[in-house]
mmCIF file of N, CA and C in Angstrom:
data_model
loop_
_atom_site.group_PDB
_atom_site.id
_atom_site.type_symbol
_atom_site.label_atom_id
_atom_site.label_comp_id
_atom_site.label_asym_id
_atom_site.label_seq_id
_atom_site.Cartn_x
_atom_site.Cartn_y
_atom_site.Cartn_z
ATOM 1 N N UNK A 1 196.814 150.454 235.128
ATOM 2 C CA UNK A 1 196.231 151.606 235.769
ATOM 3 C C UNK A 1 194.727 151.363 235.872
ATOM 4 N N UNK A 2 194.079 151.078 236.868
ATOM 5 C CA UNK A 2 192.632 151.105 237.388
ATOM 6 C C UNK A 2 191.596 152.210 237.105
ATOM 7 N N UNK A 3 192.333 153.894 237.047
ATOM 8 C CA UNK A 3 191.421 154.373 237.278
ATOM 9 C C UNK A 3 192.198 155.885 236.559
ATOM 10 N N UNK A 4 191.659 156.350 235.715
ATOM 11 C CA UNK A 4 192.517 157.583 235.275
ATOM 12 C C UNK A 4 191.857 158.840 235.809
ATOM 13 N N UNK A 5 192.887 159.672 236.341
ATOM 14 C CA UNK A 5 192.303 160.855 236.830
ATOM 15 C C UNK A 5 193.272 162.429 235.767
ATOM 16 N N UNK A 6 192.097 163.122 235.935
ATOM 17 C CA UNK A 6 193.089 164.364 235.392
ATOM 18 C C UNK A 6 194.098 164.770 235.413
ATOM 19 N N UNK A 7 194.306 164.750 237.429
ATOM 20 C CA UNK A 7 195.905 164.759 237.789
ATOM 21 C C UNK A 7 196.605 163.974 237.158
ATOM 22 N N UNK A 8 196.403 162.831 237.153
ATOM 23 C CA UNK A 8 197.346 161.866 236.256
ATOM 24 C C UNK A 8 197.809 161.919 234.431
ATOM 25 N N UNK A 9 196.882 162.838 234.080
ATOM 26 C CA UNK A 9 197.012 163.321 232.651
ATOM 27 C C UNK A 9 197.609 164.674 232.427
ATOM 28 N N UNK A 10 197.509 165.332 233.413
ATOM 29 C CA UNK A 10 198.063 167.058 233.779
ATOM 30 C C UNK A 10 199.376 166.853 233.741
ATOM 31 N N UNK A 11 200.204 165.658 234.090
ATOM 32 C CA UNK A 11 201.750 165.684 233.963
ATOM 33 C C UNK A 11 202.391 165.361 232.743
ATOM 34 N N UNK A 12 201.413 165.297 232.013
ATOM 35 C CA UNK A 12 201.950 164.864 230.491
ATOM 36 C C UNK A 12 201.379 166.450 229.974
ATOM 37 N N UNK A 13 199.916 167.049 229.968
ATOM 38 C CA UNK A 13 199.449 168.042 229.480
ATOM 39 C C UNK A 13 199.559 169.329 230.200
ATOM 40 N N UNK A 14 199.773 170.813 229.523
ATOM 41 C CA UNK A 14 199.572 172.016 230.055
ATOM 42 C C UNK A 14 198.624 172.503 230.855
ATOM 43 N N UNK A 15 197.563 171.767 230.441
ATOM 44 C CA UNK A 15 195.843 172.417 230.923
ATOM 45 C C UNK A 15 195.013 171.631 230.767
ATOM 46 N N UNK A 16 194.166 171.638 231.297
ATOM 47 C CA UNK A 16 193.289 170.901 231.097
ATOM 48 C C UNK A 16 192.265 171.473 229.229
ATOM 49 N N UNK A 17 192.119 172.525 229.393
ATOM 50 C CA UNK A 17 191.572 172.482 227.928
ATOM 51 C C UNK A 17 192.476 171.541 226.963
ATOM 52 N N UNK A 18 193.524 171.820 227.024
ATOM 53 C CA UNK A 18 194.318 171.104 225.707
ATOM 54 C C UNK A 18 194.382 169.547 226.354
ATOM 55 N N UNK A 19 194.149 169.271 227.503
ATOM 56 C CA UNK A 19 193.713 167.674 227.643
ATOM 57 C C UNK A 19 192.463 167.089 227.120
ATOM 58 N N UNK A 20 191.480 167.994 227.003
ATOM 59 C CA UNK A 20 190.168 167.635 226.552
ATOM 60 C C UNK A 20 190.182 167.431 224.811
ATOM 61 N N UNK A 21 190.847 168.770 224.263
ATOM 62 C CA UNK A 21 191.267 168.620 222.800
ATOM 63 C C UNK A 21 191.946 167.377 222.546
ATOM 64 N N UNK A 22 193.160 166.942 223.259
ATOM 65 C CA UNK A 22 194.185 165.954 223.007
ATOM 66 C C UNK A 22 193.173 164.931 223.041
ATOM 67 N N UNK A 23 192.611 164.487 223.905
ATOM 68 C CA UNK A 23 191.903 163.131 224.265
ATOM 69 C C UNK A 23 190.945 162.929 223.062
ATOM 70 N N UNK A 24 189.835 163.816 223.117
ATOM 71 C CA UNK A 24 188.938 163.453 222.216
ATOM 72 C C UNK A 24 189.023 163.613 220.753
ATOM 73 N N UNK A 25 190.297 164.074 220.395
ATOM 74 C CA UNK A 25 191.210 164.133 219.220
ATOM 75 C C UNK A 25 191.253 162.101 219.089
ATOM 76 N N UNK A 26 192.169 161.722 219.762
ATOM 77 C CA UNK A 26 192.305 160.517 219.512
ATOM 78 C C UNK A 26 191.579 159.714 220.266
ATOM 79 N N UNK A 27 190.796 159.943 221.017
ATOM 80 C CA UNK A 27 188.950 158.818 221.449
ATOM 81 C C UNK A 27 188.981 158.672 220.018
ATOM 82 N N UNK A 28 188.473 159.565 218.917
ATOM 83 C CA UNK A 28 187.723 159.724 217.904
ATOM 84 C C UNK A 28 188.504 158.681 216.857
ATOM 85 N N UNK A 29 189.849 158.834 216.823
ATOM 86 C CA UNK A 29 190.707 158.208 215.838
ATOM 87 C C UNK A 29 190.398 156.487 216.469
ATOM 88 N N UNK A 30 190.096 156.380 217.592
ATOM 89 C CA UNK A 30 190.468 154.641 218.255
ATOM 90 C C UNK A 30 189.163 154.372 217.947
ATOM 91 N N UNK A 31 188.171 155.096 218.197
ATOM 92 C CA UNK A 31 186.844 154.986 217.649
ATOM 93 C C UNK A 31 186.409 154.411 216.081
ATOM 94 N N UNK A 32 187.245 154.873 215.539
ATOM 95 C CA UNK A 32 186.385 154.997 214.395
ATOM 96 C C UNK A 32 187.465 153.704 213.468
ATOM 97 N N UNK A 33 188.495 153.668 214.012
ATOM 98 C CA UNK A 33 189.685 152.232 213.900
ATOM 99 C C UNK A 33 190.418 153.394 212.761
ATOM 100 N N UNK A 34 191.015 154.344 212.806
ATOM 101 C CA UNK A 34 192.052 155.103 212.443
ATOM 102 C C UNK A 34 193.587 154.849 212.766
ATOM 103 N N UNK A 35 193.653 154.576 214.054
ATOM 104 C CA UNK A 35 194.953 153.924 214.824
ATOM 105 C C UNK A 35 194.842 153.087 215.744
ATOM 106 N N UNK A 36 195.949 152.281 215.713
ATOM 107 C CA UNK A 36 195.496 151.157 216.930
ATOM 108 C C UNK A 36 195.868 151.724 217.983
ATOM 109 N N UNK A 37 195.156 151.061 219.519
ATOM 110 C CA UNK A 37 195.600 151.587 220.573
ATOM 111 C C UNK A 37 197.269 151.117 220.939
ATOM 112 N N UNK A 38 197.953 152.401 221.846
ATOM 113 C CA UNK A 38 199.224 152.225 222.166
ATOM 114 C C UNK A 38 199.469 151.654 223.916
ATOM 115 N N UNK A 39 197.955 151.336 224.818
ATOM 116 C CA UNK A 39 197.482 150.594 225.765
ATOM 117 C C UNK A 39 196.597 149.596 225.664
ATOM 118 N N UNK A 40 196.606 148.805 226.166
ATOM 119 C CA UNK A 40 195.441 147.340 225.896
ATOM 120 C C UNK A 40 194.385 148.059 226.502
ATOM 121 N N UNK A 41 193.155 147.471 225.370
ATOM 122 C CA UNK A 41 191.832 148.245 225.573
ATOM 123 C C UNK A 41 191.429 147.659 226.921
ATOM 124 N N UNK A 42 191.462 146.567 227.442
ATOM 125 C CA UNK A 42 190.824 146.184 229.145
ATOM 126 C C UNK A 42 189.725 146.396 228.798
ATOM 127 N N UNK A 43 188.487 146.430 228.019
ATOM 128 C CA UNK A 43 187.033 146.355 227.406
ATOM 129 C C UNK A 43 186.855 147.511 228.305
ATOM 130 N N UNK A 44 187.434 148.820 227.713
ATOM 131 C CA UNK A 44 187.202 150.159 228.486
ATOM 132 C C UNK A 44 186.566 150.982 227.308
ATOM 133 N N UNK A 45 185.931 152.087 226.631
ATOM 134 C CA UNK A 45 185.914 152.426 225.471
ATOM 135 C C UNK A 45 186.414 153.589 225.295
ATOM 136 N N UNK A 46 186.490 153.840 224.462
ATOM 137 C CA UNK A 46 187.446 154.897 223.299
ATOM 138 C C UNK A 46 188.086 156.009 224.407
ATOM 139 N N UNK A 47 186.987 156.459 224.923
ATOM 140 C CA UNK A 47 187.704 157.824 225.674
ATOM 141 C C UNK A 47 188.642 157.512 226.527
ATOM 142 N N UNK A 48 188.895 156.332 227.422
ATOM 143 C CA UNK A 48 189.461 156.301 228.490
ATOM 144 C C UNK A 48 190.420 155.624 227.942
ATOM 145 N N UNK A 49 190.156 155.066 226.824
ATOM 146 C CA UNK A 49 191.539 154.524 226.181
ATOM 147 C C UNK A 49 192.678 155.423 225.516
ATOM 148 N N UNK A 50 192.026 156.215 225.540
ATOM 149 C CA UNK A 50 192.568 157.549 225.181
ATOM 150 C C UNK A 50 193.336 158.424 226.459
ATOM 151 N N UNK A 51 192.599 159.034 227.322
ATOM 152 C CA UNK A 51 192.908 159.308 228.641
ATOM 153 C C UNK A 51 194.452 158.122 229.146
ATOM 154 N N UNK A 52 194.132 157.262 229.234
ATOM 155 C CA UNK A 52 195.624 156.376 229.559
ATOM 156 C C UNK A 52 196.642 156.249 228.601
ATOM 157 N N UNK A 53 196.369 156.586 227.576
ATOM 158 C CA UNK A 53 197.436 156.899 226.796
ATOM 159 C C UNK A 53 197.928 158.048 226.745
ATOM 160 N N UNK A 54 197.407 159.159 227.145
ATOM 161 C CA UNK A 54 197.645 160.836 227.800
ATOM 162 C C UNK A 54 198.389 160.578 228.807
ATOM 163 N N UNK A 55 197.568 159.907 230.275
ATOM 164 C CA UNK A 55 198.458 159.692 231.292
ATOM 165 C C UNK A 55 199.770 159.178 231.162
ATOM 166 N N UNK A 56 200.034 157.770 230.512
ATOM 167 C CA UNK A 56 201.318 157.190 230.196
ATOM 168 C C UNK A 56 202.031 158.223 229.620
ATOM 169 N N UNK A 57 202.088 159.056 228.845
ATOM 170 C CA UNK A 57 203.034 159.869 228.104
ATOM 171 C C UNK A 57 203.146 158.938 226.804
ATOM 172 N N UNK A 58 202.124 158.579 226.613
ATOM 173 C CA UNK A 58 202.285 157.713 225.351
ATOM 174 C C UNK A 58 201.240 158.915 224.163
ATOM 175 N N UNK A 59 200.738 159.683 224.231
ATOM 176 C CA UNK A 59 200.079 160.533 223.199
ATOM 177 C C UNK A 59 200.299 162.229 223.635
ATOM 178 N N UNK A 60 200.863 162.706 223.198
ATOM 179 C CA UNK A 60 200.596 164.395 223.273
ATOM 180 C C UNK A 60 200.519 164.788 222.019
ATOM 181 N N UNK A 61 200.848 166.469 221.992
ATOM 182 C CA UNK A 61 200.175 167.235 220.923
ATOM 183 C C UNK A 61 201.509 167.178 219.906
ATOM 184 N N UNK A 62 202.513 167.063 220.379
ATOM 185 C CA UNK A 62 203.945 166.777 219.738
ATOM 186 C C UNK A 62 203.642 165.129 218.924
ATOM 187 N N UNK A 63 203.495 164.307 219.587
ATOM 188 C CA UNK A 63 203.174 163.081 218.969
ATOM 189 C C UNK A 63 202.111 162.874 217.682
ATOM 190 N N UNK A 64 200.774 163.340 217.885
ATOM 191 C CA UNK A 64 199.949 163.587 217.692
ATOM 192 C C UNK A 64 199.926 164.631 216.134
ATOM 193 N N UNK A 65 200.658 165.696 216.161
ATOM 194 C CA UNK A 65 201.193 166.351 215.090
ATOM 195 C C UNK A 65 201.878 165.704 213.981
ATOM 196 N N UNK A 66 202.990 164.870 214.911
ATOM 197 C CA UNK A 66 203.947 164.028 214.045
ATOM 198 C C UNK A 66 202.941 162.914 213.297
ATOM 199 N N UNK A 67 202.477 162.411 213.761
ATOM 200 C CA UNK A 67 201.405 161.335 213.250
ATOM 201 C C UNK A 67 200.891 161.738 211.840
ATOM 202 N N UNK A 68 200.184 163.246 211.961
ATOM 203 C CA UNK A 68 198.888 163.755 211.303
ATOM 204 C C UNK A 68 199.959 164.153 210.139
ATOM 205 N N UNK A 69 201.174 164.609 209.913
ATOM 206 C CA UNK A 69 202.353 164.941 209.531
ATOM 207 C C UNK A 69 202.706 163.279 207.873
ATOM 208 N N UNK A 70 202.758 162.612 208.923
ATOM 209 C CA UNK A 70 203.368 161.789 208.518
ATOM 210 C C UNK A 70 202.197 160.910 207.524
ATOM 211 N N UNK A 71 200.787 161.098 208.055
ATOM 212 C CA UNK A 71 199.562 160.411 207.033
ATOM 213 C C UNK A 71 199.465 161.122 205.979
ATOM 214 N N UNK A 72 199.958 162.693 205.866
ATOM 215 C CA UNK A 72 199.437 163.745 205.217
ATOM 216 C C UNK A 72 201.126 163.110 203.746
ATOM 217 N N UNK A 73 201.606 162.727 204.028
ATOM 218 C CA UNK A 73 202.911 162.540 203.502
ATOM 219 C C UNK A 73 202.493 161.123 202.817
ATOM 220 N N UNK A 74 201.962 160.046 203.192
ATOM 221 C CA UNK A 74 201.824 158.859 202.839
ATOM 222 C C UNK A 74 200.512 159.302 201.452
ATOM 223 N N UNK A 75 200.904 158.435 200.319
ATOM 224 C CA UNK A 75 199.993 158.893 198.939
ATOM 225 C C UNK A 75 198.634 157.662 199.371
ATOM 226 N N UNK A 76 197.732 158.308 198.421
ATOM 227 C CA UNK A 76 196.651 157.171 199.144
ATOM 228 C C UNK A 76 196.723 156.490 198.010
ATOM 229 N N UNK A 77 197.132 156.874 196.648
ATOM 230 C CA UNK A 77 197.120 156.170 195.688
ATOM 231 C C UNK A 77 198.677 156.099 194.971
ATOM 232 N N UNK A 78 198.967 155.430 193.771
ATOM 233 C CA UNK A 78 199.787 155.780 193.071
ATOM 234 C C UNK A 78 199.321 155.991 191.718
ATOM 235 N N UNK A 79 200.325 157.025 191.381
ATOM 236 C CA UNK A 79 200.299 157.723 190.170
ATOM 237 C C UNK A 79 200.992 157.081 188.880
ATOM 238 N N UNK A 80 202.123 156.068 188.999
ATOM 239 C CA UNK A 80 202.393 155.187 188.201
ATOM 240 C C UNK A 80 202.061 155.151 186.559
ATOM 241 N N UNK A 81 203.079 154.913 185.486
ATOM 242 C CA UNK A 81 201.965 154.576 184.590
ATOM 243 C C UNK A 81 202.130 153.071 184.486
ATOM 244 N N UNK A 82 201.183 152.205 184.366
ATOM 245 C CA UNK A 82 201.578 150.416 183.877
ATOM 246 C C UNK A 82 201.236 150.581 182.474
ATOM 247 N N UNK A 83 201.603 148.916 182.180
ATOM 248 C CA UNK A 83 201.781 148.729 180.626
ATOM 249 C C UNK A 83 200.160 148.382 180.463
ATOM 250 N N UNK A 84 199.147 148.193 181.217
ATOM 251 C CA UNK A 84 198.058 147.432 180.808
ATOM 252 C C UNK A 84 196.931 148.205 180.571
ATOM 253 N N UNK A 85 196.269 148.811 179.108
ATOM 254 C CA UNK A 85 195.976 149.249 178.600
ATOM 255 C C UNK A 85 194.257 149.575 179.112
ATOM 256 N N UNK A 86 194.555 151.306 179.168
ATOM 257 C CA UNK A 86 192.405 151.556 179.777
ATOM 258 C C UNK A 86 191.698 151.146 178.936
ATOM 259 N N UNK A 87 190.503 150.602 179.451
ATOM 260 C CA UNK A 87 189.475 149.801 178.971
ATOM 261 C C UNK A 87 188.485 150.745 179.046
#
């Protein structure tokens, strides 16, 4: 895809407000290396890499939920006890 337009993101999204939320929701995540992209970057940056992944039907607010869902579920640590004694 050459060139992303709104129309082209409006068939995946309700409105355009919740396209602006959706997008710069995950600009921010590709930005900052939170998730990898689910389109080849084409040396485009964050936002529009974002935007084509809206257009494709590859990111909505259903997806996007499930994601935030599923990190919130993953432990960042473990709680474990081992045998090797605090110092």
């Amino acid at each position: 895809m050459a060139r992303v337009t709104v129309e082209d993101c409006l068939e995946n999204v309700e409105n355009r407000f919740e396209l602006v939320m959706l997008a710069s929701k995950r600009a921010r995540q590709l930005a900052t290396g939170g998730k990898d992209a689910k389109v080849a970057w084409e040396n485009d940056k964050p936002t529009v890499v974002a935007l084509r992944e809206v257009a494709e039907g590859l990111v909505t607010n259903a997806i996007m939920a499930e994601e935030a869902l599923q990190d919130q579920q993953e432990p960042l640590y473990s709680l474990e006890a081992t045998d090797e004694p605090a110092e």
